C-alpha cells in the first residue's frame, strides 16, 4: 500500500527528500522496531527448532548436538511410542471442543435475555478464565475426593460415586468436567456474536409468527456460524496444546501422578527437560505443530459446508 | 434522572410480569441462571472456606457447607513448603514488567501500522500475523538454548545475566510485542478519525506527541483489555517460570503451587494446599473484582478471548 505512494514522489528513497515524510518513515520504523526484532527472534527460534529436531544431545553434556537425521521422528512415530499415545489422548480434548462451544453458546443465550442482573451473571461466568490451572486443580482434587462435596451430592441422589482420583478413566472424566466448567468464559465471545445480529431479523421472525425454537434454529444459529467457526478454530488449536491442567493434575510430584493422562505438550516437556532428551522434544514439537496446521487447514476447508457469511 | 429510569424500568418489569407467559419465561431464565451461577461460584466458595477449616473438619463427612471453626494454622504450613510471600512478590514484579512492556510495545507498533506510511509496513504487519499460526511449543527447546547462551554472553560482556535463571526470558519478550495485541490495537486505531491527527500535524506536533496525547488516551478501552490480559496471562503462566527459573526464592506463585504437591502428601497438608491456592487466587481475583467492567466490555467490543 505504502510503496506506490512513495514511488510516485520519486522512487524508493523519495521520502528522504521531504522532511515531513522523512520524519513519518523514520518514526514508523522506530515504532515497529520491537515488533520486527520479536518476529526475527521468533522465526530464528522456529528454524533452530527444526534444526535441533534432527539432533541428539543432553543439557548436561558439553559436546555439540549429534546430527541423527530423521531418527527422532522414527522414534516418535513407532506404534509403541509414548508420544503417539499422548497425541491420541490429546485428541480427546480436541473432540471435546464442540462441547465447550455448546456450553459457551447456551450460557450466552441466557446472558442475552432481557432480565435484570446480567452484569453480575457475566462477571461470574468469566471467573474461570481469571483463575490459574494450579488453583483450579487443587480445588478440583478435593471437590472430587472420596469424601468430597461431589461424591456427597452423588450419594444423595442415589448414585454410587466412581473413584475420581485413583482410576485413570475417572480422572480423565473429572478433568473433562473441569474443562466443561472452564468453558463458561467463552460465552463472552458468543455474546458478542449474538449482539451483532441485527434486530430486524428477530422482528421479521415475530411477524411471521415463529416461536422461540424456530427463531433459534433458523435465525440465531445460522447467523452465529462465523462466531462458532472462530471459536472452533481457536479452540482446536488450544486443545492440541493443553498443558497446565494436565501438568498440575498428573505429572510426577503433583497430586495424582499418572503418565496415562499426559497430553502431547506434557510429553514434549517431559522429553525436553525431565528426561533430558531435548532433540526428541524438539522433534515432537514439530510433529505437534504440523498436526495443528493440518487440523486448521481442514477447518478452513470444511467451513465452506457450514459457515454462513451472507444470509441475505 | 436515576429515579425516573428506575421507575420506568420497574414499571416495564411489572407490565412484563403481568403476562403469565412472561412470568414462566422469567422463572425459567432466573432458575437456569441461578444454577449456572451456583456451579461456577461453588469451587471458589469451597476454596475460600476450606483454607480456614481445621484439619479435623476438612476430613469430616458429610463435608461442612458452612465452616464451624476457624483457623490460620494452614498458612505457616504452606510457607514451610514454599516461600509464598516471596513468590507473590516475584510474581507481582514479573507481571508489572510484562504489562508495561505489552502496553508500550503493542501501542507503538499498532499506531505506526495503523497511521504512518512507511516502506515495508504491510509486509511487517503480515509477518506479525503469520506468527499467530505457529505454536509456541516449537520454540520451547531452541528458546531455552537461546536464553542460556544469551545469558552467558551478556554475563561475559557486561557482567549481567539476562538469560536462564533470571526474569529476562519471561519479561523481555513482552517488550517485543505480541501479534494478537498489536492486531487488536491496530483495529481500534483504524476507527479514530484522521482529522484529529491532521489538525495536530498542522500545529506542528511530532508523531510521538500525536501518539502520546491523542491515540493513547483514546485507546483506553482496548489498552485496558491488553494490560489486564497480559497481567492475567503472566500471573497464571506455568511453563515460562517452570523452565526458566529454578530457585524456590525466585519462583512465581503458580509454580509454587506445584512445590506444595511434591513431598507433601500427608493428611495435614490438605489445608495447606487450600491456603496456598487461596494465596495464588486472591490477588488476581481482587484485580478482577475491580476491573471486570473494562475487561468484559472490552472483550465484547473486540472479540478477544
Short mmCIF file of C-alpha atoms in Angstrom, two decimals, chain A residues 2 25 28-40, chain B residues 109-110 112-113 118-131 177 179 182 186:
data_model
loop_
_atom_site.label_atom_id
_atom_site.label_comp_id
_atom_site.label_asym_id
_atom_site.label_seq_id
_atom_site.Cartn_x
_atom_site.Cartn_y
_atom_site.Cartn_z
CA UNK A 2 2.66 2.48 1.01
CA UNK A 25 9.03 6.97 7.78
CA UNK A 28 7.25 4.38 11.72
CA UNK A 29 10.34 2.20 11.56
CA UNK A 30 11.35 3.14 15.08
CA UNK A 31 7.90 2.25 16.44
CA UNK A 32 7.73 -1.15 14.74
CA UNK A 33 11.35 -1.98 15.57
CA UNK A 34 10.42 -4.06 18.67
CA UNK A 35 7.89 -5.97 16.58
CA UNK A 36 10.49 -6.66 13.90
CA UNK A 37 13.04 -7.82 16.49
CA UNK A 38 10.37 -10.06 18.02
CA UNK A 39 9.46 -11.51 14.64
CA UNK A 40 13.08 -12.17 13.65
CA UNK B 109 3.62 -0.74 16.77
CA UNK B 110 -0.15 -0.55 16.28
CA UNK B 112 2.69 3.04 13.30
CA UNK B 113 0.93 0.30 11.36
CA UNK B 118 6.49 3.87 5.51
CA UNK B 119 8.07 1.24 3.26
CA UNK B 120 7.52 -2.43 4.28
CA UNK B 121 4.63 -1.52 6.59
CA UNK B 122 2.22 -4.08 5.11
CA UNK B 123 4.94 -6.71 4.93
CA UNK B 124 5.83 -6.23 8.60
CA UNK B 125 2.19 -6.45 9.65
CA UNK B 126 1.69 -9.59 7.54
CA UNK B 127 4.77 -11.20 9.09
CA UNK B 128 3.39 -10.50 12.57
CA UNK B 129 0.11 -12.18 11.71
CA UNK B 130 1.94 -15.25 10.39
CA UNK B 131 3.49 -15.82 13.81
CA UNK B 177 5.06 -7.01 21.01
CA UNK B 179 0.88 -10.13 17.35
CA UNK B 182 -0.95 -5.33 18.21
CA UNK B 186 -4.43 -1.55 15.22
#
